[in-house]
Coordinates of C-alpha atoms in Angstrom, one line a residue:
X238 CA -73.5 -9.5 20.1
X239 CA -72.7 -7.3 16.9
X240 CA -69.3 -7.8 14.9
X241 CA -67.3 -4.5 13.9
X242 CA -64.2 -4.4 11.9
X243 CA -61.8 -1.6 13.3
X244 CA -58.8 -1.6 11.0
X245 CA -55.7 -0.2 12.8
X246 CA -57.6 -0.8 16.4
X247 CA -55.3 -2.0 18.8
X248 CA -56.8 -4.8 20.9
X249 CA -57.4 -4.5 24.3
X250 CA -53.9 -4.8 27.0
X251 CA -51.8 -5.7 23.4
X252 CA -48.5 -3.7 23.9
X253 CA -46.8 -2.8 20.8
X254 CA -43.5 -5.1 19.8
X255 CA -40.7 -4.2 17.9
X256 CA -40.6 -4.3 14.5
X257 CA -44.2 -4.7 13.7
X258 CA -44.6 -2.2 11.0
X259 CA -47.7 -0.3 12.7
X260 CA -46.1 -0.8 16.6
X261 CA -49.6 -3.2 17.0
X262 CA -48.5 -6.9 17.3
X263 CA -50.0 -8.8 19.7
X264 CA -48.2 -11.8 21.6
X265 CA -49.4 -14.8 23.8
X266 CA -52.8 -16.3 22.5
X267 CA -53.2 -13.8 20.3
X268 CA -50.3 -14.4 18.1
X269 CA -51.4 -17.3 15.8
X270 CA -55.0 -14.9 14.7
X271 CA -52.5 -12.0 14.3
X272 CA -50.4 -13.8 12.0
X273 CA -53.6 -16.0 10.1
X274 CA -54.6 -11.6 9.3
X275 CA -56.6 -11.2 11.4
X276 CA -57.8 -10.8 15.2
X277 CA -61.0 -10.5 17.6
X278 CA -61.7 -9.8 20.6
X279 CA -64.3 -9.7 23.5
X280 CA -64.0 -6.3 24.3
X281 CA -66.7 -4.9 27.0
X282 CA -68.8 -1.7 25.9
X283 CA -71.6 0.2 27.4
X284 CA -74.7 -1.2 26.4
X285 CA -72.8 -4.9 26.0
X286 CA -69.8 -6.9 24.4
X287 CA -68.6 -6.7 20.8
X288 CA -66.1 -8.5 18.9
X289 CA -63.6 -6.1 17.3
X290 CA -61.1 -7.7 14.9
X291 CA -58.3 -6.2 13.6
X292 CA -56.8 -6.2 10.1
X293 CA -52.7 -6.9 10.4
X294 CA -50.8 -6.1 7.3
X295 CA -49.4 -9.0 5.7
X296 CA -46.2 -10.6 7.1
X297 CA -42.9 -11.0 4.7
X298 CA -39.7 -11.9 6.4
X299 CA -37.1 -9.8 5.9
X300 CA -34.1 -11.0 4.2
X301 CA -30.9 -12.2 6.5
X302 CA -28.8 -9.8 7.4
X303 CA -25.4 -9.7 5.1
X304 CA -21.9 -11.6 6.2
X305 CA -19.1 -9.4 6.5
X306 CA -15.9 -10.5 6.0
X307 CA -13.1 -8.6 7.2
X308 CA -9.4 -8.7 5.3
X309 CA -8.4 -11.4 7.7
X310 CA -10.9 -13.4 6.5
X311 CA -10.2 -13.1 2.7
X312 CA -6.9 -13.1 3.2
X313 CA -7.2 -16.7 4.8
X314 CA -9.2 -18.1 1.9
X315 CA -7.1 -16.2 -0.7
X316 CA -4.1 -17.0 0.7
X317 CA -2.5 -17.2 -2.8
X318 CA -3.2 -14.9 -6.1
X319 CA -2.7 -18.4 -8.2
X320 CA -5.9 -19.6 -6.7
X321 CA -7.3 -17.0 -8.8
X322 CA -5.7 -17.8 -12.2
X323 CA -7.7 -20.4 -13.6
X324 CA -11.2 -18.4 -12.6
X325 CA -10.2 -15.1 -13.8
X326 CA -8.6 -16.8 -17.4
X327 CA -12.0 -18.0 -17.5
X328 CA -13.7 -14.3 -17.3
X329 CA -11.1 -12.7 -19.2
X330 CA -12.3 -14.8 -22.2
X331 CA -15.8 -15.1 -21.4
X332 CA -15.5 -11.4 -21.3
X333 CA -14.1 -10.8 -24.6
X334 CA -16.9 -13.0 -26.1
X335 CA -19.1 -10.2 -26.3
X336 CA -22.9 -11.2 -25.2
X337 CA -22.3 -15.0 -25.7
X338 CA -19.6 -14.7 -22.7
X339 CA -22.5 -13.4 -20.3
X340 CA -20.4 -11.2 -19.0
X341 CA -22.2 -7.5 -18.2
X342 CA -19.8 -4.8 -16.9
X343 CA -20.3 -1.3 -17.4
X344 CA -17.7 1.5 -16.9
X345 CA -16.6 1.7 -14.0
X346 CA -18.1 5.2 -12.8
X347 CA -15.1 7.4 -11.3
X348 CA -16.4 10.6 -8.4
X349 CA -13.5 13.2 -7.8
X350 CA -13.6 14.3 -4.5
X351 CA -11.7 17.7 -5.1
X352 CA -11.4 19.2 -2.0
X353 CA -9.2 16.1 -0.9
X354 CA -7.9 15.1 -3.8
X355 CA -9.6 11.6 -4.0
X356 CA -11.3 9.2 -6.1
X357 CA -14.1 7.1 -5.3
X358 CA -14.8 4.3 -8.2
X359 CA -17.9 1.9 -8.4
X360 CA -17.5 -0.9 -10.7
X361 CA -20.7 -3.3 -10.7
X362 CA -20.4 -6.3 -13.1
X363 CA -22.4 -9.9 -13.5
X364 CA -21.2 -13.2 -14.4
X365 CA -23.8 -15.1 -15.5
X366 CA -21.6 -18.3 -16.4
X367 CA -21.0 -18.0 -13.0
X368 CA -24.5 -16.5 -11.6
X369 CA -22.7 -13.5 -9.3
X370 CA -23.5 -10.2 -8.8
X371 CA -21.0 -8.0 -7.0
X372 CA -20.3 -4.4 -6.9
X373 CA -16.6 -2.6 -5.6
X374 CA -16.6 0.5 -3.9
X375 CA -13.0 1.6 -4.4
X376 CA -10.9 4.6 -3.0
X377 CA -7.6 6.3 -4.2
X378 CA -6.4 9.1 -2.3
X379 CA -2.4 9.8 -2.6
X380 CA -1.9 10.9 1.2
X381 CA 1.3 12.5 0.6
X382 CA 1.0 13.6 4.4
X383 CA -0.3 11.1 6.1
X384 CA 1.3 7.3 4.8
X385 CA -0.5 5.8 7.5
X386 CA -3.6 4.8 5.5
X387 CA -3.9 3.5 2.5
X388 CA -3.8 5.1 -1.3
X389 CA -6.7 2.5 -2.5
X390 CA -9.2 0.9 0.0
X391 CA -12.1 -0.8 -1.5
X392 CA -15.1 -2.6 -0.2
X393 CA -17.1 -5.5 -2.1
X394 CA -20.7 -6.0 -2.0
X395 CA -21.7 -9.6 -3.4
X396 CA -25.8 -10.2 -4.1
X397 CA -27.9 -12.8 -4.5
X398 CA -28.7 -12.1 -8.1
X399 CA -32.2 -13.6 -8.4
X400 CA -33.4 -11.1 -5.6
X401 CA -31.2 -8.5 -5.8
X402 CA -30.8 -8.9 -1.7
X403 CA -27.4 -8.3 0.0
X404 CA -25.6 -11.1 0.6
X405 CA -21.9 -10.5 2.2
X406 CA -20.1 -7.4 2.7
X407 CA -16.4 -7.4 2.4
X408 CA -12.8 -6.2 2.2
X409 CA -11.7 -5.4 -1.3
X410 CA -8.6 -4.5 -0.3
X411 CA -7.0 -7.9 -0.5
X412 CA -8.8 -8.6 -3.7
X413 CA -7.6 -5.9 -5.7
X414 CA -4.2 -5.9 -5.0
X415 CA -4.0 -10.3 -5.5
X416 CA -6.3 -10.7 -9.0
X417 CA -4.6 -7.4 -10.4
X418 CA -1.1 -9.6 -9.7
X419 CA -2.8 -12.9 -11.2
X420 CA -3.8 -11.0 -14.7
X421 CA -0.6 -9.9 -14.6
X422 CA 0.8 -13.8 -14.2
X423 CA -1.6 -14.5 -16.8
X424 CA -0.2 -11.7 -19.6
X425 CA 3.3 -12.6 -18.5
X426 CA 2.8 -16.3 -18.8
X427 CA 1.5 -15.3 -22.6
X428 CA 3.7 -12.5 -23.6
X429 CA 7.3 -12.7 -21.9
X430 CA 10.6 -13.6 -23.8
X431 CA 11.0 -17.1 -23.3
X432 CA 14.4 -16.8 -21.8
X433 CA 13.0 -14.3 -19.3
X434 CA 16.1 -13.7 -16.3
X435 CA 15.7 -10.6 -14.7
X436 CA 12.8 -9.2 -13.2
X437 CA 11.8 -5.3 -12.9
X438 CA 9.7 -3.6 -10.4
X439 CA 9.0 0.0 -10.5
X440 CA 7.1 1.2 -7.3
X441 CA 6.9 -0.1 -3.9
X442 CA 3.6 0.1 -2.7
X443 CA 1.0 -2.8 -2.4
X444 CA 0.6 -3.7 -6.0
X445 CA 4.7 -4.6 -6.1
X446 CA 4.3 -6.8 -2.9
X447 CA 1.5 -8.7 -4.3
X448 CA 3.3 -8.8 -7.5
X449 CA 6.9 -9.8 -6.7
X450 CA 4.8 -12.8 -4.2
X451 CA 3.3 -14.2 -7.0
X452 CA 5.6 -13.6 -9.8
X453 CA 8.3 -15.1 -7.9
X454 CA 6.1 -18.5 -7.3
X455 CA 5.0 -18.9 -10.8
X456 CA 8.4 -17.8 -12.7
X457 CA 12.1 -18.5 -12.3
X458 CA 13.8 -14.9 -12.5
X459 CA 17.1 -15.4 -11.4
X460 CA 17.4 -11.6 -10.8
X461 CA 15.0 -9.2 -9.4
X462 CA 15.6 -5.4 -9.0
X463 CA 13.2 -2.7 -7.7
X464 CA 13.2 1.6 -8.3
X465 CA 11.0 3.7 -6.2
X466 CA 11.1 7.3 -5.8
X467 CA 11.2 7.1 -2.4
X468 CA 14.3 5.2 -2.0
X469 CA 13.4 3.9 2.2
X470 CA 10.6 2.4 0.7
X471 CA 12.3 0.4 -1.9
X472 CA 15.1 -0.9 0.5
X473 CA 12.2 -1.8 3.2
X474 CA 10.5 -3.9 0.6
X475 CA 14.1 -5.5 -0.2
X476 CA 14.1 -6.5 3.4
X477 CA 11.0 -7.8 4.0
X478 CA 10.8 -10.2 1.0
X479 CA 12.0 -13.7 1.8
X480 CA 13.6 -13.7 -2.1
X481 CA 17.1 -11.4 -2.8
X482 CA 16.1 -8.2 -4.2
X483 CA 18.2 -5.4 -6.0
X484 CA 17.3 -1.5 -4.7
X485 CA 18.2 0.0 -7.9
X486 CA 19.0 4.2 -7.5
X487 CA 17.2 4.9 -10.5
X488 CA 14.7 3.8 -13.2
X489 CA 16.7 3.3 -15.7
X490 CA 19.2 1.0 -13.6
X491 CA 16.2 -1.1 -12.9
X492 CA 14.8 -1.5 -16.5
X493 CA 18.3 -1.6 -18.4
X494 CA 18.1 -5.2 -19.8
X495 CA 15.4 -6.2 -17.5
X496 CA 13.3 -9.0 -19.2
X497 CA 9.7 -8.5 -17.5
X498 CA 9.0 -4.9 -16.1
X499 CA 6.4 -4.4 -13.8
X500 CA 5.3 -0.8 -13.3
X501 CA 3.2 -0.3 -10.2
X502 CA 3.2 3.6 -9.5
X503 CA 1.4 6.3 -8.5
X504 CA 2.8 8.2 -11.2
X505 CA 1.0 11.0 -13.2
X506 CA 3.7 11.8 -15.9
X507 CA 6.0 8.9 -17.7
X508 CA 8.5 7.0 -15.5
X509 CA 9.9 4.7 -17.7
X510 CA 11.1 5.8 -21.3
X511 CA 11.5 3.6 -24.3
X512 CA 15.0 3.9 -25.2
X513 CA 15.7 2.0 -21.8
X514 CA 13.8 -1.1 -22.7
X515 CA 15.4 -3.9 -24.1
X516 CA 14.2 -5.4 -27.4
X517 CA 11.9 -8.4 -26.8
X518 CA 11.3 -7.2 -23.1
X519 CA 7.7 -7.3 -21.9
X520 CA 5.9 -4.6 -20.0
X521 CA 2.8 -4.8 -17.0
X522 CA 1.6 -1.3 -16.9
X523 CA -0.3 -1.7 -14.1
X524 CA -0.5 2.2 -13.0
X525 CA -2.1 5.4 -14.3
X526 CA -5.6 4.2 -14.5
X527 CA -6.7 8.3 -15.4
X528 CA -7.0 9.7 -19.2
X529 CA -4.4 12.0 -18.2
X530 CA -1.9 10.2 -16.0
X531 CA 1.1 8.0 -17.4
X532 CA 3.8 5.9 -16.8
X533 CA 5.1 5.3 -19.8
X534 CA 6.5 7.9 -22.3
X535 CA 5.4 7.9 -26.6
X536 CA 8.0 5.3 -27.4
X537 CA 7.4 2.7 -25.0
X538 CA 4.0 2.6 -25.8
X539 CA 4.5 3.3 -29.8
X540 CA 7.1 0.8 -29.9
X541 CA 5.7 -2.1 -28.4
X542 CA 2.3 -4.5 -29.4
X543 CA -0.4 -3.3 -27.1
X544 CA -3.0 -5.3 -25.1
X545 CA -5.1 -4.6 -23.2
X546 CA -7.6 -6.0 -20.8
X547 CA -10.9 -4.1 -22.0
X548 CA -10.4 -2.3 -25.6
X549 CA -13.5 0.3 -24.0
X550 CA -11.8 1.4 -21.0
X551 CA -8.2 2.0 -22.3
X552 CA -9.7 4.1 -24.9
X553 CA -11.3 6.2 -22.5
X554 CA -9.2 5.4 -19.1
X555 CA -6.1 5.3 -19.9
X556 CA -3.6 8.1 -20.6
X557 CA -0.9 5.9 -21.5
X558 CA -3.3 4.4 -24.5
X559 CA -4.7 8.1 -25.1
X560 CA -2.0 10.5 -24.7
X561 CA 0.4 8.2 -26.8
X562 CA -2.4 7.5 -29.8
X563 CA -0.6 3.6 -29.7
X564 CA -2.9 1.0 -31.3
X565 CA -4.4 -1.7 -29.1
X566 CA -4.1 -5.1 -30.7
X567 CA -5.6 -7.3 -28.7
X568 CA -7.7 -7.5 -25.7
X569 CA -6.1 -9.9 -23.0
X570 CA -9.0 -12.5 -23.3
X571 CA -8.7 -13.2 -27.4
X572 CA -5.1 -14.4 -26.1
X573 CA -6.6 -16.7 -24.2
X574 CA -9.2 -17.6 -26.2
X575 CA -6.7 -18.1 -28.9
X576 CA -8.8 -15.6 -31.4
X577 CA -5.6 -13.3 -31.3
X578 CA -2.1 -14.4 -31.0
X579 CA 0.9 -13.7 -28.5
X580 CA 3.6 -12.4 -29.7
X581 CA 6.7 -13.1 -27.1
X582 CA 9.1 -12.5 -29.8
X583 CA 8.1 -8.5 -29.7
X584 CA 8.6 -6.3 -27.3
X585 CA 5.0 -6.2 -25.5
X586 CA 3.0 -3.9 -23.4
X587 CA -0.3 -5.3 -21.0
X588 CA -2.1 -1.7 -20.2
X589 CA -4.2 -3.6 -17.3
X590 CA -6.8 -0.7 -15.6
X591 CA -8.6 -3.9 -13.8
X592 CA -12.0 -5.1 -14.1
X593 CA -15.3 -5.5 -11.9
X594 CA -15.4 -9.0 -13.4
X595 CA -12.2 -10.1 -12.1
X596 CA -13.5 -8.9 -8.5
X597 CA -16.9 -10.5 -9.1
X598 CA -15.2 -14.2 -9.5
X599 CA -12.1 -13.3 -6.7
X600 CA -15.3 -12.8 -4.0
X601 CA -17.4 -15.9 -5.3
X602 CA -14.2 -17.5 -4.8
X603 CA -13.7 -16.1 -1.3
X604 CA -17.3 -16.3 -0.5
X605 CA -17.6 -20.2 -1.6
X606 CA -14.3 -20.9 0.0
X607 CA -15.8 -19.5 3.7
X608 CA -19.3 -21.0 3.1
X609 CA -17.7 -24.4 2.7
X610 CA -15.9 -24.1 6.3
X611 CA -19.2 -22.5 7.8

């Protein structure tokens, strides 16, 4: 009996199976050969029977298929934005360590989508104090015609960082709109009068819900008031918060000896003006995240201390830091860190454009927080 090796040669009455990469895999007897790399068989031939083996590539399991987690889902295991405070302190200062933080975070990279008037941003960033490796996929589109669907919708990819492989898929939508409210908390909880009263919201969308929940639980306003261009929106938010809330006709009724001023807009050209703040007041610019959108005019922003949350992308996002030339003093983390002081005495701005890191350690958060129940 002579021996020939056939590479590729499909074995006699073998159908193919799915996913075997050459559509060749035996099953039945032959299975344990196929997967030691090799197989024979007695096939018959004219003149007698040979043993033809057949070379199988090698076998490498592919990785698990990623968890997706749907907004429910986040929403249930981030059911509060003050969950998120201590983390995202944590990353705000490990971020303003430079190198020694271990924090990597690029730019976010912006794609206009002209034709529609859209956005879509992509802002990767790892944590390696906390080993995570996430990337958001986020959307603005104003839909002035169609209110039905969202102005931002974002996605968040979280990977195994010591294989790169895909772990979980899910909503950013949630995440956004509760850690931008908790580094809000945080620069209010540094930077606001100490007598703080009365509470200002500008905008209605879903930055001022997340906002005004939060706010509310971690601070004792005894007034809150709320502008919005579109005045049904402003008086629909009114009702559907459980706390009393002032609809204000204008901007400048809102912010007229308001203590904290939240500005959560869609706004492309100033919308609140410096002659209406009140000395000592403190401002969360929270809007215009575009070099050539604002929300606030030259003097609100000449006339207050600056911070920021990265020094890098105000100076190149943000057209309330650009337009205006204002000086940034600090960067959000050296507060915390205690490198740079808060000044609640002054009347202060936070410019906050948001930061992949403070999605990276929101989805650990969600994703450790699922896990645990699964």
């Amino acid at each position: 009996m002579s021996e020939t090796w056939q590479e590729g040669h499909v074995p006699v009455n073998t159908p193919a199976r799915s996913g075997d990469p050459l559509g060749v895999a035996p099953h039945g007897a032959l299975a344990a050969a196929w997967l030691a790399g090799s197989i024979c068989s007695q096939v018959s031939r004219s003149g007698g029977r040979s043993r033809v083996c057949v070379a199988r590539p090698p076998v490498t399991m592919s990785a698990a298929p990623p968890v997706f987690l749907g907004s429910d889902v986040v929403e249930k295991h981030l059911h509060s934005a003050s969950l998120l405070i201590p983390s995202l302190e944590a990353a705000l200062a490990n971020f303003s360590s430079g190198a020694e933080g271990g924090v990597v975070q690029p730019m976010r990279t912006v794609v206009p989508v002209q034709k529609y008037g859209g956005f879509l941003g992509v802002m990767p960033a790892y944590s390696a104090r906390d080993d995570t490796l996430t990337t958001k996929l986020v959307t603005f589109y104003e839909h002035k015609k169609d209110s039905s669907v969202s102005s931002h919708q974002a996605t968040v990819l979280l990977f195994d960082p010591s294989n790169g492989s895909l772990k979980v898929v899910m909503d950013g939508s949630v995440i956004t709109a509760k850690r931008t409210a908790a580094v809000s908390a945080i620069a209010t909880k540094f930077l606001m009068p100490a007598d703080a009263e009365v509470l200002c919201i500008l905008g209605a969308g879903v930055q001022a819900y997340s906002h005004y929940e939060l706010f509310t639980e971690q601070f004792s306003f005894k007034e809150v008031r709320i502008w919005n261009r579109t005045k049904e929106n402003a008086v629909k938010f009114a009702r559907s918060v459980k706390g009393p809330v002032r609809v204000c006709s204008s901007a400048q009724e809102a912010v007229t000896g308001a203590d904290v001023i939240l500005t959560v807009t869609v706004a492309r050209t100033p919308i609140l003006f410096g002659e209406w703040i009140k000395p000592g007041a403190h401002i969360n610019a929270v809007g215009a995240s575009r070099p050539d959108w604002r929300e606030l005019d030259d003097e609100a922003m000449k006339n207050s201390v600056l911070y920021v949350d990265s020094r890098e992308a105000a100076q190149n996002e943000s057209g309330d830091v650009i337009l205006s030339g204002a000086e940034i003093f600090a960067e959000l983390g050296e507060v915390i860190k205690g490198t740079k002081p808060a000044l609640p005495e002054k009347t202060t701005v936070f410019k906050s454009l948001g930061m992949a890191i403070e999605d990276t350690v929101a989805a650990k958060l969600v994703y450790d927080s699922w896990l645990a129940g699964n």
